[in-house]
Coordinates of C-alpha atoms in Angstrom, one line a residue:
Chain A
X1 CA -12.0 72.3 -43.0
X2 CA -10.5 73.8 -45.7
X3 CA -12.3 72.2 -48.8
X4 CA -16.0 73.0 -46.9
X5 CA -14.0 77.0 -46.8
X6 CA -12.8 77.0 -49.9
X7 CA -17.0 75.7 -51.3
X8 CA -18.1 78.5 -49.4
X9 CA -16.6 81.0 -50.8
X10 CA -18.3 80.1 -54.3
X11 CA -21.8 81.7 -52.9
X12 CA -19.9 84.5 -51.1
X13 CA -21.9 88.0 -52.8
X14 CA -24.8 85.3 -53.7
X15 CA -26.5 83.7 -51.0
X16 CA -28.2 86.7 -49.2
X17 CA -30.4 87.0 -47.6
X18 CA -28.7 84.2 -45.8
X19 CA -24.9 83.2 -45.2
X20 CA -22.7 81.2 -47.6
X21 CA -21.9 77.6 -45.9
X22 CA -19.4 75.1 -48.0
X23 CA -20.3 72.0 -46.3
X24 CA -18.6 68.3 -47.6
X25 CA -19.3 64.8 -46.2
X26 CA -16.5 61.9 -46.5
X27 CA -16.9 58.5 -45.2
X28 CA -14.3 56.0 -45.4
X29 CA -12.1 58.5 -46.5
X30 CA -13.8 59.4 -49.6
X31 CA -15.8 62.8 -50.4
X32 CA -19.0 61.6 -51.3
X33 CA -21.1 64.8 -51.0
X34 CA -20.0 68.9 -51.2
X35 CA -22.2 71.8 -51.4
X36 CA -22.5 75.6 -51.0
X37 CA -25.3 77.7 -50.4
X38 CA -26.5 78.9 -53.4
X39 CA -27.8 81.9 -55.6
X40 CA -30.5 83.8 -52.8
X41 CA -29.7 81.2 -49.9
X42 CA -31.9 78.7 -50.8
X43 CA -30.6 75.4 -51.2
X44 CA -28.7 75.0 -47.8
X45 CA -24.8 74.0 -48.3
X46 CA -25.3 70.9 -46.8
X47 CA -29.0 70.4 -48.5
X48 CA -26.4 70.4 -51.7
X49 CA -24.0 68.3 -50.0
X50 CA -26.7 65.4 -48.4
X51 CA -28.0 64.8 -51.8
X52 CA -28.3 61.7 -53.5
X53 CA -25.1 60.3 -51.4
X54 CA -25.7 57.5 -49.0
X55 CA -23.9 59.1 -46.1
X56 CA -24.4 57.0 -43.3
X57 CA -22.3 56.5 -40.6
X58 CA -20.8 59.8 -42.3
X59 CA -19.0 63.0 -40.9
X60 CA -20.2 65.8 -42.6
X61 CA -17.6 69.7 -42.1
X62 CA -19.8 72.8 -42.2
X63 CA -18.4 76.0 -42.3
X64 CA -21.4 77.0 -39.8
X65 CA -24.0 75.5 -37.5
X66 CA -26.5 73.1 -39.3
X67 CA -29.7 75.2 -38.5
X68 CA -32.2 74.3 -36.1
X69 CA -35.2 76.1 -37.5
X70 CA -37.7 75.4 -40.3
X71 CA -38.4 78.4 -42.3
X72 CA -41.0 78.3 -44.7
X73 CA -38.0 78.5 -48.0
X74 CA -36.8 75.1 -46.5
X75 CA -36.2 71.6 -44.0
X76 CA -33.9 72.3 -40.9
X77 CA -30.5 71.3 -41.7
X78 CA -30.0 69.5 -38.6
X79 CA -32.8 67.2 -39.0
X80 CA -31.6 66.9 -42.3
X81 CA -28.5 65.3 -41.2
X82 CA -29.7 63.3 -38.4
X83 CA -32.2 61.6 -41.0
X84 CA -29.2 61.5 -43.3
X85 CA -27.0 59.3 -40.3
X86 CA -24.8 60.4 -40.4
X87 CA -22.6 59.8 -37.4
X88 CA -20.0 63.2 -36.8
X89 CA -20.5 66.9 -37.4
X90 CA -17.4 69.1 -37.3
X91 CA -18.4 72.7 -37.8
X92 CA -16.3 75.7 -37.9
X93 CA -18.0 79.1 -36.3
X94 CA -21.1 78.0 -34.2
X95 CA -24.5 80.2 -36.0
X96 CA -25.2 83.7 -34.5
X97 CA -28.4 84.1 -35.1
X98 CA -30.6 83.4 -32.6
X99 CA -32.5 81.4 -33.6
X100 CA -29.9 78.7 -34.7
X101 CA -27.4 79.9 -31.6
X102 CA -26.3 76.1 -30.5
X103 CA -29.7 74.8 -30.6
X104 CA -28.9 73.0 -33.6
X105 CA -25.7 70.9 -31.9
X106 CA -28.0 70.2 -29.3
X107 CA -30.3 68.9 -31.3
X108 CA -27.8 66.6 -33.5
X109 CA -25.9 65.4 -30.1
X110 CA -28.9 64.3 -28.5
X111 CA -29.9 62.2 -31.7
X112 CA -26.5 60.5 -30.9
X113 CA -24.2 62.4 -33.1
X114 CA -20.9 63.6 -32.0
X115 CA -20.7 67.1 -32.7
X116 CA -17.1 69.0 -32.7
X117 CA -17.0 73.3 -32.8
X118 CA -14.8 75.6 -33.4
X119 CA -12.8 74.3 -36.6
X120 CA -10.6 77.3 -38.2
X121 CA -13.9 79.1 -37.0
X122 CA -12.1 82.8 -37.1
X123 CA -11.4 81.8 -41.3
X124 CA -15.2 80.6 -41.4
X125 CA -16.6 84.7 -39.3
X126 CA -14.3 86.2 -41.3
X127 CA -16.1 85.0 -44.9
X128 CA -19.3 85.5 -42.9
X129 CA -18.1 89.2 -41.2
X130 CA -21.6 90.5 -43.8
X131 CA -24.0 87.8 -41.7
X132 CA -22.3 88.0 -38.3
X133 CA -22.3 91.9 -38.7
X134 CA -26.2 92.1 -39.4
X135 CA -26.2 89.3 -36.4
X136 CA -24.4 91.3 -33.6
X137 CA -24.5 94.3 -34.5
X138 CA -27.0 95.1 -37.4
X139 CA -25.8 96.9 -39.6
X140 CA -23.5 95.3 -43.1
X141 CA -20.5 94.8 -43.5
X142 CA -18.3 97.9 -45.6
X143 CA -15.4 97.5 -47.5
X144 CA -14.3 101.3 -48.7
X145 CA -12.5 100.4 -51.7
X146 CA -9.7 103.4 -52.2
X147 CA -8.0 103.9 -55.6
X148 CA -4.6 106.5 -54.7
X149 CA -1.5 108.3 -56.0
X150 CA 1.0 108.0 -53.3
X151 CA 0.3 111.0 -52.1
X152 CA -3.3 110.1 -51.0
X153 CA -5.2 111.6 -54.2
X154 CA -8.1 109.9 -56.7
X155 CA -7.5 111.9 -58.9
X156 CA -5.8 115.6 -61.0
X157 CA -6.0 118.7 -60.2
X158 CA -9.0 118.8 -63.3
X159 CA -10.5 115.4 -61.9
X160 CA -9.2 113.4 -64.6
X161 CA -9.3 109.7 -63.0
X162 CA -9.4 107.1 -65.8
X163 CA -7.1 105.3 -65.3
X164 CA -4.5 105.7 -61.7
X165 CA -4.5 102.3 -60.9
X166 CA -3.4 99.7 -63.8
X167 CA -5.4 96.0 -65.4
X168 CA -5.1 94.1 -62.5
X169 CA -5.7 96.0 -60.6
X170 CA -9.0 97.2 -62.3
X171 CA -9.8 94.1 -62.5
X172 CA -9.1 92.5 -58.7
X173 CA -11.7 95.6 -57.6
X174 CA -14.3 93.8 -60.4
X175 CA -13.5 90.7 -58.5
X176 CA -14.5 92.8 -55.1
X177 CA -17.3 93.2 -57.0
X178 CA -18.5 90.0 -57.2
X179 CA -18.3 89.5 -53.7
X180 CA -20.9 92.5 -52.7
X181 CA -23.9 91.7 -52.5
X182 CA -24.1 96.0 -52.4
X183 CA -22.1 98.1 -54.3
X184 CA -22.6 102.3 -52.7
X185 CA -22.0 105.4 -54.7
X186 CA -22.7 108.7 -53.7
X187 CA -24.2 112.0 -55.4
X188 CA -20.9 113.1 -56.1
X189 CA -18.6 110.2 -57.8
X190 CA -22.8 109.8 -59.9
X191 CA -22.9 112.6 -61.4
X192 CA -19.4 113.0 -62.2
X193 CA -18.4 109.3 -63.7
X194 CA -22.1 107.7 -64.3
X195 CA -20.0 104.4 -63.0
X196 CA -21.5 101.5 -64.3
X197 CA -21.0 99.0 -61.1
X198 CA -21.0 96.2 -63.4
X199 CA -19.1 93.1 -62.8
X200 CA -16.5 93.6 -66.6
X201 CA -14.7 90.2 -65.8
X202 CA -14.8 86.6 -67.8
X203 CA -17.8 84.4 -65.8
X204 CA -18.6 86.6 -63.6
X205 CA -20.6 88.9 -66.0
X206 CA -24.0 87.9 -64.0
X207 CA -22.7 88.6 -60.5
X208 CA -23.0 92.1 -60.5
X209 CA -24.3 93.2 -56.6
X210 CA -27.1 95.8 -56.7
X211 CA -25.7 99.9 -56.6
X212 CA -26.6 102.0 -53.9
X213 CA -26.7 105.1 -54.0
X214 CA -26.3 107.2 -51.2
X215 CA -26.7 111.2 -50.8
X216 CA -29.7 113.3 -52.6
X217 CA -30.9 111.7 -54.9
X218 CA -33.2 110.5 -57.0
X219 CA -31.7 106.9 -58.2
X220 CA -31.4 105.6 -61.1
X221 CA -34.0 103.3 -62.3
X222 CA -33.1 99.7 -60.4
X223 CA -30.5 101.6 -57.6
X224 CA -31.3 101.3 -54.5
X225 CA -31.2 104.5 -52.6
X226 CA -29.8 105.5 -48.4
X227 CA -30.2 109.2 -47.9
X228 CA -28.2 109.1 -44.7
X229 CA -26.3 106.4 -42.7
X230 CA -29.0 105.2 -40.9
X231 CA -30.7 104.0 -44.0
X232 CA -27.4 102.7 -45.3
X233 CA -26.9 100.9 -42.1
X234 CA -30.2 99.9 -42.2
X235 CA -30.4 98.4 -45.3
X236 CA -30.5 94.5 -44.6
X237 CA -27.3 93.8 -46.5
X238 CA -24.9 91.6 -46.1
X239 CA -21.5 93.2 -47.3
X240 CA -21.6 96.4 -48.4
X241 CA -18.7 98.0 -50.3
X242 CA -18.1 101.6 -51.1
X243 CA -16.9 102.9 -54.2
X244 CA -16.7 106.6 -54.3
X245 CA -16.0 109.5 -54.0
X246 CA -14.0 112.0 -52.0
X247 CA -16.9 112.3 -49.4
X248 CA -19.1 109.3 -48.6
X249 CA -15.4 108.0 -47.8
X250 CA -15.0 110.5 -45.2
X251 CA -18.8 109.8 -43.9
X252 CA -18.7 106.8 -42.8
X253 CA -15.0 107.2 -41.7
X254 CA -15.9 109.8 -39.4
X255 CA -19.3 107.4 -38.4
X256 CA -16.4 104.6 -38.4
X257 CA -18.4 102.5 -39.9
X258 CA -15.6 101.1 -42.0
X259 CA -14.4 97.3 -40.9
X260 CA -12.2 96.9 -44.1
X261 CA -10.1 99.2 -45.9
X262 CA -8.7 98.4 -49.9
X263 CA -6.2 100.4 -51.1
X264 CA -5.5 100.2 -54.4
X265 CA -1.9 102.2 -54.5
X266 CA -0.6 103.4 -57.6
X267 CA 3.2 104.5 -58.1
X268 CA 2.7 108.0 -59.2
X269 CA 2.6 111.2 -56.6
X270 CA -0.7 113.9 -58.5
X271 CA -0.7 116.7 -56.6
X272 CA -4.1 116.6 -56.7
X273 CA -7.7 115.8 -55.7
X274 CA -7.9 114.3 -52.2
X275 CA -9.1 110.0 -51.7
X276 CA -10.5 111.0 -48.7
X277 CA -12.4 114.1 -47.6
X278 CA -11.6 116.6 -44.3
X279 CA -12.6 114.3 -41.1
X280 CA -12.9 115.5 -37.9
X281 CA -10.0 114.1 -35.8
X282 CA -8.8 116.5 -32.6
X283 CA -6.2 113.9 -32.0
X284 CA -3.2 111.2 -34.7
X285 CA -5.8 108.0 -34.4
X286 CA -2.9 104.9 -33.6
X287 CA -3.8 102.0 -33.7
X288 CA -7.2 101.5 -35.6
X289 CA -6.2 99.1 -38.6
X290 CA -4.1 96.0 -39.0
X291 CA -2.9 95.7 -41.2
X292 CA -2.1 92.2 -44.0
X293 CA -0.2 91.3 -46.2
X294 CA -0.3 94.0 -49.5
X295 CA -0.8 92.2 -52.8
X296 CA 1.4 93.3 -56.0
X297 CA -1.1 93.9 -58.7
X298 CA 1.5 94.9 -62.0
X299 CA 2.7 97.9 -60.8
X300 CA 0.3 98.3 -57.9
X301 CA -0.2 97.8 -54.6
X302 CA -3.0 96.4 -53.4
X303 CA -2.9 97.3 -49.0
X304 CA -5.7 96.2 -47.1
X305 CA -6.1 97.2 -43.5
X306 CA -9.6 95.0 -40.8
X307 CA -10.6 98.2 -38.1
X308 CA -8.9 96.2 -34.9
X309 CA -12.3 96.8 -33.0
Chain B
X1 CA 34.3 94.4 -52.9
X2 CA 31.7 94.0 -50.1
X3 CA 33.8 95.2 -48.0
X4 CA 34.7 97.5 -49.4
X5 CA 31.4 98.8 -50.5
X6 CA 30.8 98.8 -46.7
X7 CA 33.5 100.3 -45.5
X8 CA 32.7 103.1 -48.1
X9 CA 28.9 103.1 -46.5
X10 CA 30.8 104.6 -42.8
X11 CA 32.1 107.7 -44.6
X12 CA 28.3 108.3 -46.2
X13 CA 27.3 111.5 -45.6
X14 CA 30.7 113.4 -44.7
X15 CA 33.2 113.2 -46.8
X16 CA 31.9 115.9 -48.4
X17 CA 32.9 117.2 -50.9
X18 CA 35.0 114.5 -52.2
X19 CA 32.9 110.6 -52.9
X20 CA 32.7 108.4 -49.9
X21 CA 35.2 105.3 -51.1
X22 CA 36.5 101.9 -49.6
X23 CA 39.6 100.9 -49.3
X24 CA 40.5 96.8 -48.6
X25 CA 44.6 95.6 -49.0
X26 CA 44.1 91.9 -49.8
X27 CA 48.0 90.3 -49.8
X28 CA 48.0 85.6 -49.6
X29 CA 43.7 85.3 -49.1
X30 CA 44.6 88.1 -45.9
X31 CA 43.4 91.5 -45.4
X32 CA 46.0 93.2 -44.9
X33 CA 44.5 97.4 -45.0
X34 CA 41.4 98.9 -44.7
X35 CA 39.9 102.8 -45.2
X36 CA 38.0 104.8 -46.7
X37 CA 37.5 108.5 -47.2
X38 CA 37.5 110.4 -44.0
X39 CA 35.2 113.3 -43.0
X40 CA 35.3 116.7 -45.3
X41 CA 37.2 114.1 -47.6
X42 CA 40.6 113.9 -46.7
X43 CA 42.3 111.6 -46.5
X44 CA 41.1 109.3 -49.7
X45 CA 40.0 105.3 -48.8
X46 CA 42.9 104.0 -50.3
X47 CA 45.8 106.4 -48.6
X48 CA 43.7 104.8 -45.1
X49 CA 43.8 101.7 -46.0
X50 CA 47.4 101.8 -47.8
X51 CA 49.4 103.3 -44.2
X52 CA 51.0 101.3 -41.8
X53 CA 51.0 97.9 -44.4
X54 CA 53.2 96.4 -46.8
X55 CA 50.9 96.3 -50.0
X56 CA 54.4 95.1 -51.8
X57 CA 52.4 92.3 -54.6
X58 CA 49.2 93.0 -53.2
X59 CA 45.5 93.5 -54.5
X60 CA 43.9 96.7 -53.9
X61 CA 39.8 96.2 -54.3
X62 CA 38.2 99.8 -54.4
X63 CA 34.7 101.2 -54.5
X64 CA 36.5 104.2 -57.7
X65 CA 39.2 104.7 -59.3
X66 CA 41.7 105.7 -58.0
X67 CA 42.2 109.7 -58.3
X68 CA 44.8 110.1 -61.3
X69 CA 45.1 113.9 -60.5
X70 CA 47.5 115.6 -57.3
X71 CA 45.2 118.8 -55.0
X72 CA 46.7 120.7 -52.3
X73 CA 45.3 118.3 -50.3
X74 CA 47.0 114.9 -51.2
X75 CA 49.0 113.5 -53.6
X76 CA 46.8 111.1 -56.1
X77 CA 45.8 107.7 -55.1
X78 CA 46.7 105.9 -58.5
X79 CA 50.4 107.2 -57.7
X80 CA 50.1 105.9 -54.3
X81 CA 49.1 102.3 -55.4
X82 CA 52.7 102.4 -57.7
X83 CA 54.7 103.4 -54.8
X84 CA 52.8 100.5 -52.7
X85 CA 54.1 98.2 -55.2
X86 CA 50.4 96.7 -55.5
X87 CA 49.1 93.8 -58.4
X88 CA 46.1 94.1 -58.7
X89 CA 43.3 96.6 -58.9
X90 CA 39.9 95.8 -58.9
X91 CA 38.0 99.0 -59.2
X92 CA 33.7 98.6 -59.1
X93 CA 32.5 102.6 -61.0
X94 CA 35.0 105.0 -62.9
X95 CA 35.8 108.1 -61.7
X96 CA 33.2 110.3 -63.5
X97 CA 35.3 113.4 -62.5
X98 CA 37.2 114.1 -65.7
X99 CA 40.6 114.6 -64.0
X100 CA 40.1 111.0 -64.0
X101 CA 37.9 109.2 -65.8
X102 CA 40.0 106.5 -67.0
X103 CA 43.3 108.4 -66.2
X104 CA 44.0 106.4 -63.1
X105 CA 43.3 103.0 -64.3
X106 CA 45.4 104.0 -67.4
X107 CA 47.7 104.9 -64.9
X108 CA 47.8 102.0 -62.9
X109 CA 47.8 99.7 -66.4
X110 CA 51.3 101.8 -67.7
X111 CA 53.6 100.9 -64.3
X112 CA 52.0 96.6 -65.0
X113 CA 50.3 97.4 -62.5
X114 CA 46.5 94.4 -63.8
X115 CA 43.1 95.5 -63.4
X116 CA 39.7 95.0 -63.6
X117 CA 37.1 97.9 -63.6
X118 CA 33.1 97.3 -63.2
X119 CA 32.9 94.9 -60.3
X120 CA 29.4 95.6 -58.6
X121 CA 29.6 98.9 -60.5
X122 CA 25.9 99.3 -59.7
X123 CA 26.1 99.0 -55.9
X124 CA 29.0 102.0 -55.7
X125 CA 27.4 104.2 -58.2
X126 CA 24.2 104.2 -55.9
X127 CA 26.6 104.4 -53.3
X128 CA 28.2 108.0 -54.4
X129 CA 24.9 109.0 -56.7
X130 CA 25.2 112.8 -55.2
X131 CA 29.1 112.9 -56.4
X132 CA 28.0 110.5 -59.7
X133 CA 24.4 113.7 -59.6
X134 CA 26.9 116.5 -59.4
X135 CA 29.6 114.7 -62.1
X136 CA 26.5 113.7 -64.7
X137 CA 24.1 116.8 -64.2
X138 CA 25.2 119.1 -62.4
X139 CA 23.1 118.5 -59.2
X140 CA 22.9 116.9 -56.3
X141 CA 21.1 114.3 -55.7
X142 CA 18.1 114.8 -53.8
X143 CA 15.5 112.4 -52.0
X144 CA 12.5 113.6 -50.7
X145 CA 11.3 112.3 -47.5
X146 CA 7.2 111.6 -46.7
X147 CA 5.6 110.9 -43.2
X148 CA 2.2 110.2 -44.5
X149 CA -0.8 108.4 -43.1
X150 CA -2.5 106.6 -45.7
X151 CA -4.6 109.2 -47.0
X152 CA -1.4 111.1 -48.5
X153 CA -1.7 113.4 -44.9
X154 CA 1.2 114.7 -42.8
X155 CA -0.9 116.6 -40.0
X156 CA -4.6 116.8 -39.1
X157 CA -7.0 119.7 -40.6
X158 CA -5.7 121.6 -37.4
X159 CA -1.7 120.9 -38.6
X160 CA -0.9 118.8 -35.5
X161 CA 1.4 116.7 -36.9
X162 CA 3.0 114.9 -33.9
X163 CA 3.7 112.1 -34.6
X164 CA 2.1 110.4 -37.8
X165 CA 4.2 107.5 -37.7
X166 CA 6.6 105.7 -34.4
X167 CA 9.6 105.6 -33.2
X168 CA 11.3 103.7 -35.1
X169 CA 10.4 105.5 -38.3
X170 CA 11.0 108.8 -36.7
X171 CA 14.7 106.5 -36.4
X172 CA 15.2 105.0 -39.5
X173 CA 14.6 108.6 -40.4
X174 CA 17.3 110.6 -38.0
X175 CA 19.7 107.1 -40.1
X176 CA 19.0 108.7 -43.6
X177 CA 20.1 112.2 -41.7
X178 CA 23.3 111.2 -40.5
X179 CA 23.5 109.5 -44.8
X180 CA 22.7 113.5 -46.1
X181 CA 25.4 116.7 -47.2
X182 CA 22.5 118.9 -46.2
X183 CA 19.0 118.9 -45.3
X184 CA 16.0 121.2 -47.8
X185 CA 12.7 122.5 -45.2
X186 CA 10.4 124.9 -46.5
X187 CA 10.2 128.1 -44.9
X188 CA 7.2 127.3 -43.6
X189 CA 7.4 123.6 -42.6
X190 CA 10.6 126.6 -40.3
X191 CA 8.0 128.7 -38.9
X192 CA 5.6 126.8 -38.2
X193 CA 7.7 123.5 -36.4
X194 CA 11.4 124.7 -36.0
X195 CA 12.6 121.8 -36.6
X196 CA 15.8 120.9 -35.0
X197 CA 16.5 118.5 -38.4
X198 CA 20.3 117.0 -36.3
X199 CA 19.9 113.6 -35.2
X200 CA 19.1 111.9 -32.1
X201 CA 20.3 108.7 -32.5
X202 CA 23.5 107.1 -29.9
X203 CA 26.4 107.7 -31.5
X204 CA 25.7 109.8 -34.7
X205 CA 24.7 112.5 -32.6
X206 CA 27.9 114.9 -34.5
X207 CA 26.6 113.6 -37.8
X208 CA 23.8 116.1 -38.7
X209 CA 24.4 117.3 -42.3
X210 CA 23.9 121.2 -42.9
X211 CA 20.3 123.0 -42.5
X212 CA 18.8 124.6 -45.7
X213 CA 16.2 126.8 -45.6
X214 CA 14.3 126.8 -49.4
X215 CA 12.4 130.0 -50.4
X216 CA 11.8 133.3 -48.1
X217 CA 14.5 134.4 -45.6
X218 CA 15.8 134.9 -43.6
X219 CA 18.2 131.7 -43.0
X220 CA 18.7 130.8 -38.7
X221 CA 22.6 131.2 -37.8
X222 CA 24.6 128.5 -39.0
X223 CA 22.1 127.3 -42.6
X224 CA 22.3 128.1 -46.0
X225 CA 19.9 129.6 -47.0
X226 CA 18.9 128.8 -51.5
X227 CA 15.7 131.3 -52.3
X228 CA 14.5 128.9 -55.3
X229 CA 15.2 125.8 -57.2
X230 CA 18.9 127.3 -59.0
X231 CA 20.4 128.1 -55.8
X232 CA 19.9 124.7 -54.7
X233 CA 20.8 122.8 -57.8
X234 CA 23.4 125.5 -57.1
X235 CA 24.9 124.7 -53.4
X236 CA 27.2 122.2 -54.7
X237 CA 25.8 119.8 -52.1
X238 CA 26.1 115.7 -53.5
X239 CA 23.4 114.4 -51.2
X240 CA 19.8 116.4 -50.0
X241 CA 17.6 115.7 -48.0
X242 CA 14.8 117.4 -48.3
X243 CA 12.0 117.0 -44.9
X244 CA 8.9 119.3 -46.2
X245 CA 6.8 121.3 -46.2
X246 CA 3.7 120.1 -49.3
X247 CA 4.7 123.7 -51.2
X248 CA 8.7 122.4 -50.9
X249 CA 8.0 118.9 -52.4
X250 CA 5.3 120.2 -54.7
X251 CA 8.0 122.4 -56.7
X252 CA 10.1 118.9 -56.1
X253 CA 8.8 117.4 -57.9
X254 CA 7.3 120.0 -60.7
X255 CA 10.5 120.4 -61.7
X256 CA 11.3 116.7 -62.0
X257 CA 13.9 116.7 -60.0
X258 CA 13.9 114.0 -56.4
X259 CA 15.5 110.8 -57.4
X260 CA 14.3 109.1 -54.2
X261 CA 11.0 109.0 -52.0
X262 CA 11.2 107.9 -49.4
X263 CA 7.5 107.3 -47.9
X264 CA 7.1 106.5 -43.7
X265 CA 4.2 104.9 -44.1
X266 CA 1.1 104.9 -40.6
X267 CA -1.5 103.1 -41.4
X268 CA -4.4 105.6 -40.3
X269 CA -6.4 108.2 -41.8
X270 CA -6.5 111.4 -41.2
X271 CA -8.4 113.3 -43.9
X272 CA -6.3 116.1 -43.2
X273 CA -3.6 118.1 -44.7
X274 CA -2.3 116.5 -47.6
X275 CA 1.4 115.6 -48.0
X276 CA 1.6 116.8 -51.4
X277 CA 0.7 120.0 -53.0
X278 CA -0.6 120.7 -56.0
X279 CA 1.1 119.3 -59.0
X280 CA -0.1 120.9 -62.6
X281 CA -0.5 117.2 -63.9
X282 CA -2.2 117.3 -67.5
X283 CA -1.7 113.5 -67.7
X284 CA -1.4 110.3 -64.9
X285 CA 2.2 110.2 -64.7
X286 CA 2.6 106.7 -65.3
X287 CA 6.3 104.4 -65.4
X288 CA 7.6 107.3 -63.5
X289 CA 8.7 105.7 -59.6
X290 CA 10.4 102.0 -59.5
X291 CA 9.5 100.9 -56.0
X292 CA 12.1 98.7 -53.8
X293 CA 10.8 96.0 -51.6
X294 CA 9.3 97.9 -48.0
X295 CA 10.2 97.9 -44.6
X296 CA 8.3 97.2 -41.2
X297 CA 9.4 100.1 -39.0
X298 CA 7.0 98.8 -35.7
X299 CA 3.8 99.4 -36.9
X300 CA 4.5 102.1 -40.2
X301 CA 6.5 101.2 -43.0
X302 CA 9.0 102.6 -45.7
X303 CA 7.9 102.6 -48.9
X304 CA 11.1 103.5 -51.0
X305 CA 10.6 104.2 -54.7
X306 CA 13.4 105.7 -57.3
X307 CA 13.3 108.0 -60.3
X308 CA 13.0 106.1 -63.4
X309 CA 15.1 108.3 -66.5

């Protein structure tokens, strides 16, 4: 399952509107097939893994329950596995899509295939957080990225912000862009910075997410536009990365829409412009964020927090 | 020397106007005397360690070069060690006080005693940072303590700040108070919080530092008062802990008087009042702060930085 999760990671930020699924086929202790959901969501990971290998009697490891519904874009993966003659299917998460939601596992069992569920399911759900968010809450999984000084500023008092963080932190932030479907900025940031929002990492240049303007338009050509948070939530994207500025950060936090907080923290004190605008809190908001291990990126530190719900 | 440093730590925040020195006397592989500089600076660590033990032929480990100058408050420690008949003196840091500054080691050598210098000198200088700061720069060693949210706020927008950090972080902050000679707040914090500035830790209640008001007076009874930074620097204190508020923090940072930064960081976003007031920077202040390993204190993290000079 570890190998299947690693393969699935290759499709994260690419597989929308489908979840990024990984699949490994093993027979007699040897890997005979491997695949992951391709760009745009098809073919699915199982179809890629089964292609060109003789899977009779084999075990298939998949990070998500194989789909039970056919669509115009391809056959149901449960049927593909049955036709291929696999003896056993080990899966991580069950598919929350109401068209499958247990029906994939049931169809496999009905065909006499041994089914094991729940193996490393937590990791799989975290990897497909955007897909699960859309299925369960009908909104994207939202990551808020902030590049802050020790005192929480995103710029000097005169507005200059290049660069608070160093090259390694900025490269990591570009990797996070490559894993998103949509990248969001507010109209203030658009006007002030004219951000390129591309992925400037060798080999990943083609993986830039779709840019979205939140707030007053007009949006530049090729951008999505959401006038408000309802529009943002209704956009259909799975994985949303919010990059700025302080007003957008505050409005998302105020609406409790932030699921993950990435803070690239530079070891300096700026006494300048705050990274988060005013929030309407009337009590200390204890217990909302779970801290994950920090990562040192040159002089800076990446602090990651996930919302406890 | 490790034992001598550990003994010296007991006097930190207590020994002013003298440095907190530790001393261990060893003969035949056995510790026969131990001492540290007592409250108010006398007796010195060497005098305490030598008292009541027969140190003929022994080795004395001291964290600072023994003093070579007599004063009305006691004899020179170099003379005490010579009279006691020690064979060898191992010392960490040399004494920067111009009345000693190598003269202590020279007097011991002239008496036929073997002298070793520089053993764990860096640790000893860090432990006596306030004393070294006064001797070398004629000002205190200044620690700025901040209790901040992830976005660098010290309070909600309405000013409420109790409590951002949890009980363990606050207990650690009281331990830092016990290690300081003077604790500084500004007039805004004094008026808003009427802080007690005591040490609320079992067994350390008597170790509260002397409180000082920085800025407009009047100061409460029993407090020191510095109208400005020159007054603060000229107060003679060795170890100064600055606790608030945002304006005081900014004025000390602007004057580059902060040697050590303690940030008690709570995992919450406040969108409220910034912990550091406006600084007059016209470029990104890279490379000023060295990060030390963080300490987890319940839900909060203590981030420590020292100024690179």
